[in-house]
Coordinates of C-alpha atoms (C1' of nucleotides) in Angstrom, one line a residue:
Chain A
X7 CA 73.6 91.7 107.7
X8 CA 76.8 90.9 109.7
X9 CA 78.5 87.7 108.1
X10 CA 81.3 86.1 109.8
X11 CA 84.7 86.6 107.8
X12 CA 85.7 83.1 108.8
X13 CA 82.8 81.7 106.7
X14 CA 84.1 83.5 103.4
X15 CA 87.4 81.6 104.1
X16 CA 85.4 78.4 104.3
X17 CA 83.8 79.0 101.0
X18 CA 87.1 79.8 99.5
X19 CA 88.5 76.6 100.7
X20 CA 85.8 74.5 99.4
X21 CA 85.8 76.3 96.1
X22 CA 89.5 75.6 95.8
X23 CA 89.4 71.9 97.2
X24 CA 86.1 70.9 95.6
X25 CA 85.2 68.6 98.7
X26 CA 84.5 69.5 102.3
X27 CA 87.0 67.1 103.7
X28 CA 89.9 68.4 101.6
X29 CA 88.7 72.1 102.5
X30 CA 88.6 71.2 106.0
X31 CA 92.2 70.0 106.1
X32 CA 93.2 73.3 104.3
X33 CA 91.9 75.3 107.0
X34 CA 92.6 73.1 110.1
X35 CA 89.2 72.4 111.2
X36 CA 86.8 69.5 111.1
X37 CA 85.0 69.2 107.9
X38 CA 81.7 69.3 109.7
X39 CA 82.5 72.7 110.6
X40 CA 83.2 73.5 107.1
X41 CA 79.7 72.5 105.9
X42 CA 78.2 74.6 108.7
X43 CA 80.2 77.6 107.9
X44 CA 79.2 77.2 104.4
X45 CA 75.6 77.1 105.3
X46 CA 75.8 79.9 107.5
X47 CA 77.3 81.8 104.6
X48 CA 74.6 80.9 102.4
X49 CA 72.0 81.8 104.9
X50 CA 73.5 85.2 105.4
X51 CA 74.0 85.9 101.6
X52 CA 70.5 84.5 100.7
X53 CA 72.4 82.7 97.9
X54 CA 73.0 79.0 97.2
X55 CA 76.7 78.8 96.9
X56 CA 77.2 75.2 96.3
X57 CA 75.3 72.4 94.5
X58 CA 75.7 69.4 96.9
X59 CA 76.9 66.4 94.7
X60 CA 78.0 63.0 95.7
X61 CA 81.5 63.6 94.4
X62 CA 81.7 66.7 96.4
X63 CA 80.6 70.4 96.3
X64 CA 80.3 72.3 93.3
X65 CA 80.2 76.1 93.5
X66 CA 77.4 78.0 91.7
X67 CA 78.3 81.2 90.1
X68 CA 77.5 83.1 93.4
X69 CA 80.0 80.7 95.3
X70 CA 82.6 81.4 92.8
X71 CA 81.9 85.3 93.0
X72 CA 82.2 84.7 97.0
X73 CA 85.5 83.0 96.5
X74 CA 86.9 85.2 94.1
X75 CA 86.8 87.9 96.7
X76 CA 87.5 85.9 99.6
X77 CA 90.8 85.4 97.7
X78 CA 91.4 89.2 97.7
X79 CA 90.8 89.0 101.3
X80 CA 93.2 86.3 101.8
X81 CA 96.0 88.1 99.7
X82 CA 95.4 91.3 101.8
X83 CA 95.9 89.0 105.0
X84 CA 99.1 87.6 103.5
X85 CA 100.5 91.2 102.7
X86 CA 99.6 92.2 106.4
X87 CA 101.4 89.1 107.8
X88 CA 104.3 89.9 105.5
X89 CA 104.3 93.5 106.6
X90 CA 104.2 92.3 110.4
X91 CA 106.9 90.1 109.7
X92 CA 109.0 92.6 107.9
X93 CA 109.1 95.0 110.7
X94 CA 109.9 92.4 113.4
X95 CA 113.2 93.2 115.1
X96 CA 113.3 90.3 117.2
X97 CA 115.8 87.6 117.0
X98 CA 113.5 84.8 118.1
X99 CA 110.6 82.8 116.8
X100 CA 110.4 80.9 113.7
X101 CA 112.4 81.4 110.2
X102 CA 111.3 79.2 107.4
X103 CA 113.9 78.7 104.7
X104 CA 113.4 76.9 101.4
X105 CA 116.2 75.8 99.1
X106 CA 116.7 72.9 96.6
X107 CA 117.3 69.7 98.3
X108 CA 120.8 69.2 97.0
X109 CA 122.0 72.7 97.9
X110 CA 120.7 72.0 101.7
X111 CA 122.5 68.8 101.6
X112 CA 125.8 69.9 100.0
X113 CA 126.8 73.3 101.0
X114 CA 124.2 74.8 103.1
X115 CA 124.7 72.9 106.3
X116 CA 127.2 75.2 107.8
X117 CA 125.2 78.2 107.2
X118 CA 122.5 76.5 109.1
X119 CA 124.9 75.5 112.0
X120 CA 126.5 79.0 112.3
X121 CA 122.9 80.5 112.2
X122 CA 121.4 78.4 114.8
X123 CA 124.4 78.8 116.9
X124 CA 124.5 82.6 116.8
X125 CA 120.8 82.8 117.1
X126 CA 119.6 80.0 119.5
X127 CA 116.3 81.5 120.1
X128 CA 115.2 81.1 116.3
X129 CA 113.7 78.0 115.5
X130 CA 114.9 77.4 111.8
X131 CA 112.4 75.4 109.7
X132 CA 113.8 74.0 106.5
X133 CA 111.7 73.2 103.7
X134 CA 114.0 71.3 101.0
X135 CA 111.6 71.6 98.2
X136 CA 112.3 71.0 94.5
X137 CA 108.9 73.0 93.8
X138 CA 109.2 76.6 94.1
X139 CA 107.3 77.7 97.3
X140 CA 105.2 80.8 97.2
X141 CA 106.9 83.6 99.2
X142 CA 103.7 85.9 98.7
X143 CA 101.9 83.4 100.6
X144 CA 104.3 82.8 103.2
X145 CA 105.0 79.4 102.6
X146 CA 108.6 80.3 103.5
X147 CA 110.3 83.4 104.7
X148 CA 113.4 83.3 102.7
X149 CA 114.5 81.1 99.8
X150 CA 117.9 80.2 98.2
X151 CA 117.4 79.9 94.5
X152 CA 119.1 78.8 91.4
X153 CA 117.9 81.3 88.8
X154 CA 119.0 84.1 86.5
X155 CA 117.1 86.8 88.6
X156 CA 115.6 87.1 91.9
X157 CA 112.1 86.8 90.4
X158 CA 109.2 88.9 89.5
X159 CA 108.1 90.5 92.9
X160 CA 110.8 89.3 95.0
X161 CA 113.9 91.0 96.3
X162 CA 117.3 89.2 96.2
X163 CA 121.1 89.3 96.5
X164 CA 123.3 87.1 94.1
X165 CA 125.3 84.8 96.4
X166 CA 127.7 83.4 93.7
X167 CA 127.8 82.4 90.0
X168 CA 128.3 78.7 89.1
X169 CA 129.6 76.6 86.7
X170 CA 128.6 73.3 85.3
X171 CA 130.5 70.3 83.9
X172 CA 130.5 66.5 83.7
X173 CA 131.3 64.3 86.6
X174 CA 131.6 60.7 86.7
X175 CA 133.3 57.7 88.8
X176 CA 137.1 57.9 88.4
X177 CA 137.1 54.8 85.9
X178 CA 134.8 56.7 83.7
X179 CA 137.1 59.9 83.9
X180 CA 140.1 57.7 83.1
X181 CA 138.6 56.0 80.1
X182 CA 137.5 59.2 78.7
X183 CA 141.0 60.7 79.0
X184 CA 142.5 57.7 77.2
X185 CA 140.1 57.3 74.5
X186 CA 138.0 60.5 73.8
X187 CA 136.5 59.1 71.0
X188 CA 135.1 55.9 72.6
X189 CA 131.6 55.5 73.9
X190 CA 130.5 57.8 76.6
X191 CA 127.1 56.9 78.6
X192 CA 125.3 59.9 80.0
X193 CA 122.7 60.3 82.5
X194 CA 120.5 63.3 81.9
X195 CA 118.0 65.3 83.7
X196 CA 114.3 65.0 82.2
X197 CA 113.8 68.6 81.9
X198 CA 117.2 69.1 79.9
X199 CA 117.0 65.7 78.0
X200 CA 119.4 66.8 75.2
X201 CA 123.2 67.0 75.6
X202 CA 124.7 70.4 74.5
X203 CA 126.4 70.8 71.2
X204 CA 129.7 71.2 72.8
X205 CA 129.6 68.1 74.5
X206 CA 128.8 65.9 71.5
X207 CA 131.9 67.7 69.7
X208 CA 134.1 66.7 72.5
X209 CA 133.0 63.2 73.0
X210 CA 131.4 62.1 69.6
X211 CA 130.9 58.7 71.2
X212 CA 128.2 60.3 73.5
X213 CA 124.9 58.6 74.0
X214 CA 122.0 59.0 76.5
X215 CA 121.8 56.0 78.7
X216 CA 119.2 56.8 80.9
X217 CA 116.9 60.0 82.0
X218 CA 116.0 60.9 85.4
X219 CA 113.4 63.1 87.1
X220 CA 115.2 63.3 90.2
X221 CA 118.8 64.7 90.7
X222 CA 119.5 62.7 93.9
X223 CA 118.9 59.5 92.1
X224 CA 120.9 60.6 89.3
X225 CA 124.0 61.5 91.2
X226 CA 124.0 58.3 93.1
X227 CA 123.7 56.4 89.8
X228 CA 126.9 58.4 88.6
X229 CA 128.5 57.2 91.9
X230 CA 127.8 53.9 91.1
X231 CA 129.5 54.1 87.6
X232 CA 126.4 54.1 85.5
X233 CA 127.5 57.0 83.5
X234 CA 128.5 60.6 83.3
X235 CA 126.2 63.4 84.7
X236 CA 126.3 67.3 83.9
X237 CA 126.1 68.8 87.2
X238 CA 127.0 72.0 89.1
X239 CA 130.6 72.1 90.2
X240 CA 129.8 72.3 93.8
X241 CA 127.7 69.2 93.7
X242 CA 130.2 67.1 91.8
X243 CA 133.1 68.3 94.1
X244 CA 131.1 67.4 97.2
X245 CA 129.9 64.0 96.2
X246 CA 132.4 61.2 97.2
X247 CA 133.2 58.7 94.5
X248 CA 132.8 61.4 91.5
X249 CA 135.5 63.3 89.7
X250 CA 135.4 65.8 87.2
X251 CA 135.7 64.4 83.6
X252 CA 138.6 65.6 81.2
X253 CA 138.5 67.9 78.4
X254 CA 135.0 69.3 78.9
X255 CA 135.3 73.1 79.6
X256 CA 132.9 74.2 82.8
X257 CA 130.3 76.2 81.4
X258 CA 128.2 79.0 83.2
X259 CA 125.2 78.1 85.1
X260 CA 122.5 79.9 86.8
X261 CA 123.4 81.9 89.7
X262 CA 122.6 81.1 93.2
X263 CA 120.5 83.7 95.0
X264 CA 119.1 84.4 98.3
X265 CA 115.5 85.9 97.7
X266 CA 112.7 87.1 100.0
X267 CA 109.5 89.2 99.6
X268 CA 110.4 92.9 99.9
X269 CA 107.9 93.2 102.6
X270 CA 109.5 90.5 104.7
X271 CA 113.3 91.4 103.6
X272 CA 114.0 94.1 106.5
X273 CA 113.2 91.7 109.2
X274 CA 115.9 91.1 112.0
X275 CA 115.9 87.4 111.3
X276 CA 116.1 87.5 107.7
X277 CA 118.9 90.3 108.1
X278 CA 120.7 87.9 110.2
X279 CA 120.5 85.2 107.9
X280 CA 121.7 87.2 105.2
X281 CA 124.7 88.3 107.3
X282 CA 125.8 84.8 107.6
X283 CA 125.0 83.6 104.1
X284 CA 126.5 86.2 102.0
X285 CA 129.9 85.9 103.4
X286 CA 129.9 82.1 103.5
X287 CA 129.2 82.0 99.6
X288 CA 131.7 84.8 99.1
X289 CA 134.4 82.8 100.6
X290 CA 133.4 79.4 99.2
X291 CA 132.9 80.9 95.7
X292 CA 135.8 78.6 94.4
X293 CA 133.6 75.7 95.2
X294 CA 131.0 76.9 92.7
X295 CA 133.1 78.1 89.7
X296 CA 135.6 76.7 87.8
Chain B
X27 CA 99.3 80.4 112.6
X28 CA 95.4 80.5 111.8
X29 CA 94.0 83.8 112.9
X30 CA 90.2 84.3 113.1
X31 CA 89.5 86.8 110.3
X32 CA 86.9 88.3 112.4
X33 CA 89.6 89.3 114.8
X34 CA 91.0 91.8 112.2
X35 CA 87.8 93.1 112.0
X36 CA 87.6 93.9 115.5
X37 CA 91.0 95.5 115.3
X38 CA 89.9 97.7 112.4
X39 CA 86.9 98.7 114.2
X40 CA 89.0 99.9 117.3
X41 CA 91.3 101.7 115.2
X42 CA 88.7 103.5 113.7
X43 CA 86.6 104.3 116.6
X44 CA 89.4 104.7 119.1
X45 CA 87.5 103.0 121.8
X46 CA 86.1 99.4 122.7
X47 CA 82.8 100.4 123.2
X48 CA 82.3 102.4 119.9
X49 CA 83.9 99.7 118.1
X50 CA 81.7 97.1 119.4
X51 CA 78.6 99.1 118.5
X52 CA 80.1 99.3 115.1
X53 CA 80.4 95.7 114.6
X54 CA 77.4 94.7 116.7
X55 CA 78.9 92.9 119.4
X56 CA 79.5 93.4 123.1
X57 CA 82.7 95.6 123.8
X58 CA 83.9 92.6 125.9
X59 CA 84.0 90.5 122.8
X60 CA 86.0 93.5 121.0
X61 CA 88.6 93.4 123.8
X62 CA 89.0 89.6 123.6
X63 CA 89.3 89.6 119.8
X64 CA 91.9 92.1 120.1
X65 CA 93.8 90.3 122.7
X66 CA 93.6 87.1 120.5
X67 CA 94.8 89.0 117.4
X68 CA 97.8 90.3 119.6
X69 CA 98.5 86.7 120.8
X70 CA 98.3 85.3 117.3
X71 CA 100.4 88.0 115.6
X72 CA 102.8 88.3 118.6
X73 CA 102.6 92.0 118.4
X74 CA 101.0 94.6 120.8
X75 CA 98.4 96.3 118.7
X76 CA 97.3 98.8 121.0
X77 CA 98.2 100.8 124.0
X78 CA 95.5 100.6 126.6
X79 CA 94.9 104.0 127.9
X80 CA 92.0 105.2 130.3
X81 CA 90.6 107.1 127.2
X82 CA 90.7 104.4 125.0
X83 CA 92.8 102.0 122.9
X84 CA 95.7 103.8 120.8
X85 CA 96.8 101.7 118.1
X86 CA 100.4 101.0 117.6
X87 CA 102.4 101.1 114.3
X88 CA 101.6 97.3 114.1
X89 CA 98.0 97.8 115.0
X90 CA 97.9 100.4 112.2
X91 CA 99.4 98.0 110.0
X92 CA 96.7 95.5 110.6
X93 CA 94.0 97.9 110.3
X94 CA 95.2 99.1 107.0
X95 CA 95.1 95.6 105.6
X96 CA 91.9 94.7 107.2
X97 CA 90.3 97.7 105.5
X98 CA 91.4 96.1 102.1
X99 CA 89.8 93.0 103.3
X100 CA 86.7 94.8 104.2
X101 CA 86.5 96.6 100.7
X102 CA 86.9 93.3 99.2
X103 CA 83.9 92.3 101.2
X104 CA 81.8 95.1 99.9
X105 CA 82.8 94.4 96.4
X106 CA 81.5 90.7 97.1
X107 CA 78.1 92.0 98.5
X108 CA 77.7 94.4 95.7
X109 CA 78.4 91.7 93.1
X110 CA 75.9 89.4 94.9
X111 CA 73.4 92.1 95.0
X112 CA 73.9 93.1 91.3
X113 CA 73.3 89.7 90.2
X114 CA 70.1 89.1 92.2
X115 CA 67.1 88.6 89.9
X116 CA 64.7 88.3 92.9
X117 CA 62.1 91.2 93.5
X118 CA 61.9 90.6 97.1
X119 CA 64.1 91.7 100.3
X120 CA 65.2 95.0 101.1
X121 CA 66.1 97.8 98.8
X122 CA 67.5 100.9 100.3
X123 CA 67.2 104.3 98.8
X124 CA 68.9 107.6 99.5
X125 CA 67.7 110.9 98.4
X126 CA 67.9 114.7 99.5
X127 CA 65.3 115.1 102.4
X128 CA 63.6 117.7 100.4
X129 CA 63.3 115.7 97.2
X130 CA 61.8 112.8 99.2
X131 CA 59.4 115.2 100.6
X132 CA 58.2 116.9 97.6
X133 CA 58.3 114.8 94.5
X134 CA 59.6 111.3 95.3
X135 CA 56.4 110.2 97.2
X136 CA 54.4 109.0 94.2
X137 CA 57.4 107.0 92.9
X138 CA 57.7 105.2 96.4
X139 CA 54.0 104.6 96.6
X140 CA 54.1 103.0 93.0
X141 CA 57.0 100.9 93.6
X142 CA 55.7 99.4 96.9
X143 CA 52.4 98.8 95.1
X144 CA 53.9 97.0 92.1
X145 CA 56.6 95.1 94.2
X146 CA 54.9 94.4 97.7
X147 CA 57.6 91.8 98.5
X148 CA 60.3 94.3 98.6
X149 CA 60.8 96.2 101.7
X150 CA 61.9 99.8 100.8
X151 CA 64.3 101.4 103.3
X152 CA 64.6 105.3 102.8
X153 CA 67.5 107.3 104.0
X154 CA 66.7 110.9 103.8
X155 CA 70.1 112.0 104.2
X156 CA 71.6 115.3 103.6
X157 CA 75.1 114.0 103.5
X158 CA 76.3 111.9 100.5
X159 CA 76.1 108.1 101.5
X160 CA 78.7 105.7 100.4
X161 CA 77.2 103.4 97.7
X162 CA 80.6 101.6 97.7
X163 CA 80.0 100.7 101.2
X164 CA 76.4 99.7 100.5
X165 CA 75.2 102.4 102.9
X166 CA 72.2 102.6 100.2
X167 CA 71.6 100.4 97.0
X168 CA 70.7 103.4 95.0
X169 CA 70.6 107.4 95.3
X170 CA 68.6 110.1 93.8
X171 CA 71.1 112.8 93.7
X172 CA 71.3 116.6 92.5
X173 CA 74.5 117.2 90.8
X174 CA 76.0 117.8 87.5
X175 CA 77.2 114.2 86.9
X176 CA 76.8 110.6 88.2
X177 CA 80.0 110.7 90.2
X178 CA 83.5 109.2 89.9
X179 CA 82.9 105.6 90.2
X180 CA 79.2 105.3 89.9
X181 CA 76.8 104.7 87.3
X182 CA 73.7 107.0 86.8
X183 CA 70.8 108.1 84.4
X184 CA 69.8 111.8 84.3
X185 CA 66.3 112.0 85.3
X186 CA 65.7 115.8 84.5
X187 CA 67.0 119.3 84.2
X188 CA 66.3 121.5 86.8
X189 CA 65.6 125.5 87.3
X190 CA 66.1 127.5 90.1
X191 CA 64.5 130.9 90.9
X192 CA 63.2 133.1 93.8
X193 CA 60.2 132.2 95.9
X194 CA 58.5 134.0 98.5
X195 CA 55.0 134.5 100.1
X196 CA 52.4 136.3 97.9
X197 CA 52.7 139.7 99.4
X198 CA 56.4 139.8 99.0
X199 CA 56.0 139.0 95.2
X200 CA 53.2 141.6 94.9
X201 CA 55.4 144.0 96.6
X202 CA 58.3 143.3 94.2
X203 CA 56.2 143.6 91.2
X204 CA 55.0 147.1 92.3
X205 CA 58.4 148.4 93.4
X206 CA 61.4 146.5 91.9
X207 CA 63.6 149.1 93.3
X208 CA 62.3 148.6 96.8
X209 CA 64.1 146.6 99.5
X210 CA 64.0 142.9 99.1
X211 CA 65.0 140.5 102.0
X212 CA 66.7 137.4 101.1
X213 CA 67.2 134.2 103.1
X214 CA 70.3 132.3 101.7
X215 CA 71.7 128.9 102.2
X216 CA 75.2 128.8 104.3
X217 CA 76.9 127.1 101.3
X218 CA 76.1 129.6 98.9
X219 CA 76.2 132.8 101.0
X220 CA 76.3 135.5 98.3
X221 CA 73.7 136.4 95.9
X222 CA 74.0 136.2 92.1
X223 CA 74.8 139.3 90.2
X224 CA 71.7 139.2 88.2
X225 CA 69.7 139.3 91.3
X226 CA 71.2 142.2 92.5
X227 CA 70.9 143.8 89.1
X228 CA 67.2 143.0 89.0
X229 CA 66.5 144.0 92.6
X230 CA 69.0 146.6 93.5
X231 CA 67.5 146.8 96.9
X232 CA 68.4 143.2 97.6
X233 CA 70.0 142.5 101.0
X234 CA 70.7 139.3 103.0
X235 CA 68.6 139.0 105.9
X236 CA 69.5 135.6 107.4
X237 CA 71.7 132.7 106.4
X238 CA 70.5 129.2 106.8
X239 CA 72.2 125.8 107.2
X240 CA 69.2 123.9 106.7
X241 CA 66.8 124.1 103.5
X242 CA 63.7 123.0 105.4
X243 CA 64.0 125.7 107.9
X244 CA 64.8 128.4 105.2
X245 CA 61.8 127.1 103.1
X246 CA 59.3 127.4 106.2
X247 CA 60.9 130.7 107.0
X248 CA 60.0 132.0 103.5
X249 CA 56.5 130.5 103.8
X250 CA 56.1 132.9 106.9
X251 CA 56.9 135.7 105.0
X252 CA 60.6 136.5 106.4
X253 CA 61.8 136.8 103.0
X254 CA 62.8 135.6 99.3
X255 CA 64.5 132.2 98.9
X256 CA 66.2 131.0 95.7
X257 CA 65.3 127.4 95.5
X258 CA 64.6 124.9 92.7
X259 CA 61.3 125.2 90.9
X260 CA 59.8 121.8 92.0
X261 CA 60.2 122.8 95.7
X262 CA 58.9 126.3 95.3
X263 CA 55.7 125.2 93.4
X264 CA 55.1 122.3 95.6
X265 CA 55.3 124.3 99.0
X266 CA 52.1 126.0 99.9
X267 CA 52.1 129.5 100.8
X268 CA 55.1 130.4 98.2
X269 CA 54.8 131.9 94.7
X270 CA 57.5 132.7 92.3
X271 CA 58.6 136.2 92.4
X272 CA 58.4 138.3 89.2
X273 CA 61.1 139.6 86.8
X274 CA 63.9 137.1 87.9
X275 CA 64.5 134.6 84.9
X276 CA 64.7 131.0 86.1
X277 CA 68.4 129.8 86.0
X278 CA 69.6 126.3 85.3
X279 CA 70.6 124.4 88.2
X280 CA 72.0 121.0 88.8
X281 CA 70.3 118.0 87.2
X282 CA 68.6 115.3 89.2
X283 CA 70.2 111.9 88.8
X284 CA 69.4 108.4 89.7
X285 CA 72.8 106.7 90.6
X286 CA 74.2 103.4 91.8
X287 CA 77.3 101.3 91.8
X288 CA 77.8 99.7 88.6
X289 CA 78.1 96.4 90.4
X290 CA 74.6 96.7 91.9
X291 CA 73.2 98.4 88.8
X292 CA 71.8 95.4 87.0
X293 CA 69.9 94.0 89.9
X294 CA 66.3 93.1 89.3
X295 CA 65.2 95.5 92.0
X296 CA 67.0 98.2 90.8
X297 CA 65.9 97.9 87.3
X298 CA 62.4 97.7 88.8
X299 CA 62.9 101.0 90.5
X300 CA 64.5 102.8 87.6
X301 CA 61.5 101.6 85.4
X302 CA 59.2 103.6 87.5
X303 CA 61.3 106.6 88.3
X304 CA 62.6 107.5 84.8
X305 CA 59.0 107.6 83.2
X306 CA 57.9 109.5 86.5
X307 CA 60.3 112.4 86.1
X308 CA 59.9 112.4 82.3
X309 CA 56.2 113.2 82.8
X310 CA 56.7 115.7 85.4
X311 CA 59.4 117.4 83.7
X312 CA 57.5 120.6 83.7
X313 CA 57.4 120.9 87.3
X314 CA 61.3 121.0 87.3
X315 CA 61.9 123.4 84.5
X316 CA 60.7 126.9 83.7
Chain C
dA30 C1' 87.3 119.3 145.7
dT31 C1' 83.4 116.6 143.9
dT32 C1' 80.4 114.7 141.0
dC33 C1' 79.5 112.3 136.9
dA34 C1' 80.2 110.2 132.6
dT35 C1' 82.9 107.2 130.2
dC36 C1' 86.0 103.7 129.7
dC37 C1' 88.5 99.3 130.6
dA38 C1' 89.2 94.8 133.3
dT39 C1' 87.6 90.5 135.1
dG40 C1' 84.3 86.6 137.1
dC41 C1' 80.4 83.9 135.9
dA42 C1' 76.4 81.9 133.5
dT43 C1' 74.5 81.2 129.0
dT44 C1' 74.7 80.5 124.3
dT45 C1' 77.0 79.0 120.4
dC46 C1' 80.4 76.5 118.1
dT47 C1' 83.3 72.7 117.3
dG48 C1' 84.7 67.7 116.8
dC49 C1' 83.5 62.8 117.2
dA50 C1' 80.7 59.0 116.2
dT51 C1' 77.2 57.3 113.4
dA52 C1' 73.9 56.9 109.6
dT53 C1' 73.2 57.7 104.8
dC54 C1' 74.0 58.4 100.0
dC55 C1' 76.4 57.6 95.3
dC56 C1' 79.6 55.8 92.2
dT57 C1' 82.7 52.3 90.9
dG58 C1' 84.6 47.8 90.0
dA59 C1' 84.3 43.0 90.5
Chain D
dT7 C1' 74.0 42.2 92.2
dC8 C1' 76.7 43.3 95.7
dA9 C1' 80.7 45.1 98.4
dG10 C1' 83.9 48.9 99.3
dG11 C1' 85.5 53.6 99.3
dG12 C1' 84.5 58.4 99.7
dA13 C1' 81.7 61.7 100.3
dT14 C1' 77.8 64.5 102.9
dA15 C1' 74.1 64.6 106.9
dT16 C1' 72.9 64.5 111.8
dG17 C1' 72.9 63.8 117.1
dC18 C1' 75.2 64.6 121.0
dA19 C1' 78.8 66.0 124.5
dG20 C1' 82.5 68.8 125.5
dA21 C1' 85.0 73.4 124.2
dA22 C1' 85.0 77.8 123.1
dA23 C1' 83.1 82.4 122.7
dT24 C1' 79.9 85.7 124.2
dG25 C1' 77.2 88.9 127.2
dC26 C1' 76.1 90.6 131.5
dA27 C1' 77.3 92.5 135.9
dT28 C1' 80.5 94.3 138.9
dG29 C1' 84.3 96.9 140.1
dG30 C1' 88.2 100.3 139.4
dA31 C1' 90.3 104.2 137.1
dT32 C1' 90.5 108.6 134.7
dG33 C1' 89.3 112.9 133.0
dA34 C1' 85.8 116.8 132.4
dA35 C1' 82.6 119.9 134.3
dT36 C1' 80.3 122.0 138.3

DNA sequence: ATTCATCCATGCATTTCTGCATATCCCTGA
DNA sequence: TCAGGGATATGCAGAAATGCATGGATGAAT
């Protein structure tokens, strides 16, 4: 009658990952252990939870039912850990920050430096991720994000507005100033594959030369003179070998926010982080806007 | 970073029970184990969860936070177990029934008999409880209850209506028929300490001789001739040595229901139980009403 | 004041769990 | 048809968790 709760967790992992090995990695145990915990859960519930197939474990209906409720247990655990973290008044231990790769590389370094100097007992863990980490699941404690609002369930402070405009190598910029009607090669981001109307009006010779799925690659291509890139002001201004192209008016872009889960928000470490970040962005506002 | 989920359960039990030993009994392990699990949880969370006092463990704020979320995990587990139970199509294993003590003793026996004959692989577990067991927490699978509705979150079938009237030893009944204006000694139930108006009108000589907190004791007192008791028809009729007193009209009383949690309701064992119980009460309706 | 019951801490032997190494199975692609 | 990769089972030794017994402390009742 008393089922080990950790066995539920094994079932959940297997349902999510479909194989013992992947599930085992998920919960940091040997896959043999996962197999045995699943077997124990089956014995305790009296239900077959998985079909054992050559390509992995396929959950039965009962298995899915168990996993579904185990997922609820898991989110209760996450809420608990957030709650504990939020009421933590200590300035020591780990603090995990996530931010877009390029923001970390070009603008956040002084913040990290300052924070680790002021709070040497805190180990900063940086996750330079292009994907959005799940702050509910504590994949990170705090995030710097570029967006129009803090996000559904999250709390946030707007650090600064941003503008975007075209940047290119100096010779491109010179050519565009000399002959605005001439050909202009653009490098664009896969997710925004079209040029805005105002760009085509200003430079009728615009054409898309390449599409990139990665902003780092794209900006180094621009540095090498392959073409013009629309990018946030702070980025174009801090990348050597790039200058702002003429005639194009900088346009508003998504703001920069510092966000965290409201449960975690009050923690001392996060407060300390914000105390450094907010003034930092306020002072450097001119870097980000036109 | 990977906390054993069973450690949370230990914390929850200690917060609920206040001492290691009681908590240990709750979760069927040695109290030493509870102590160690709590210690492990404290190490893993980095928080002190309890103050160790001579009279037991007192939870800190952090401890209460953990317990609160562990309770959520626990109810997710209960929901899971209910779900598994509800989709169980087997007519074997255990089935736990709860019902008021007196109903089991006087009226339910044939149902139990019939059920165990038809389904010999099912082990019936009977909990004759005067308190209401928590069907959410699976303290029982199914309940026979005397009430006006199935209950907030539960599903139910009305088995029969009931009437209530006065019962006493034959000499009391004879005396009351002879001299309705004479003295009548009543034995009443603590929770309904007053006699209804219509009783006092019919028998102006009524007086309360004793109050009981237990219906079994009260009915045997009536059997011994100590006085008159208002009780459900089925009970008065099935207790030897008691007869219905004259003049008093039987009054409607709370109905009898068979109830279960909606998650568990569809299970084969419960269906089988209802298949026996419902017709049984339908046939014996005359026992319960005037 | 003393006894008693209750509760917690700790050391030790045992049971249980875990990880590793090996064997087996199945599907896929040459 | 046969080799190879990925997946699951199983035997065994080491690690971890558990239960028991002992000892000490505290508070309630006599």
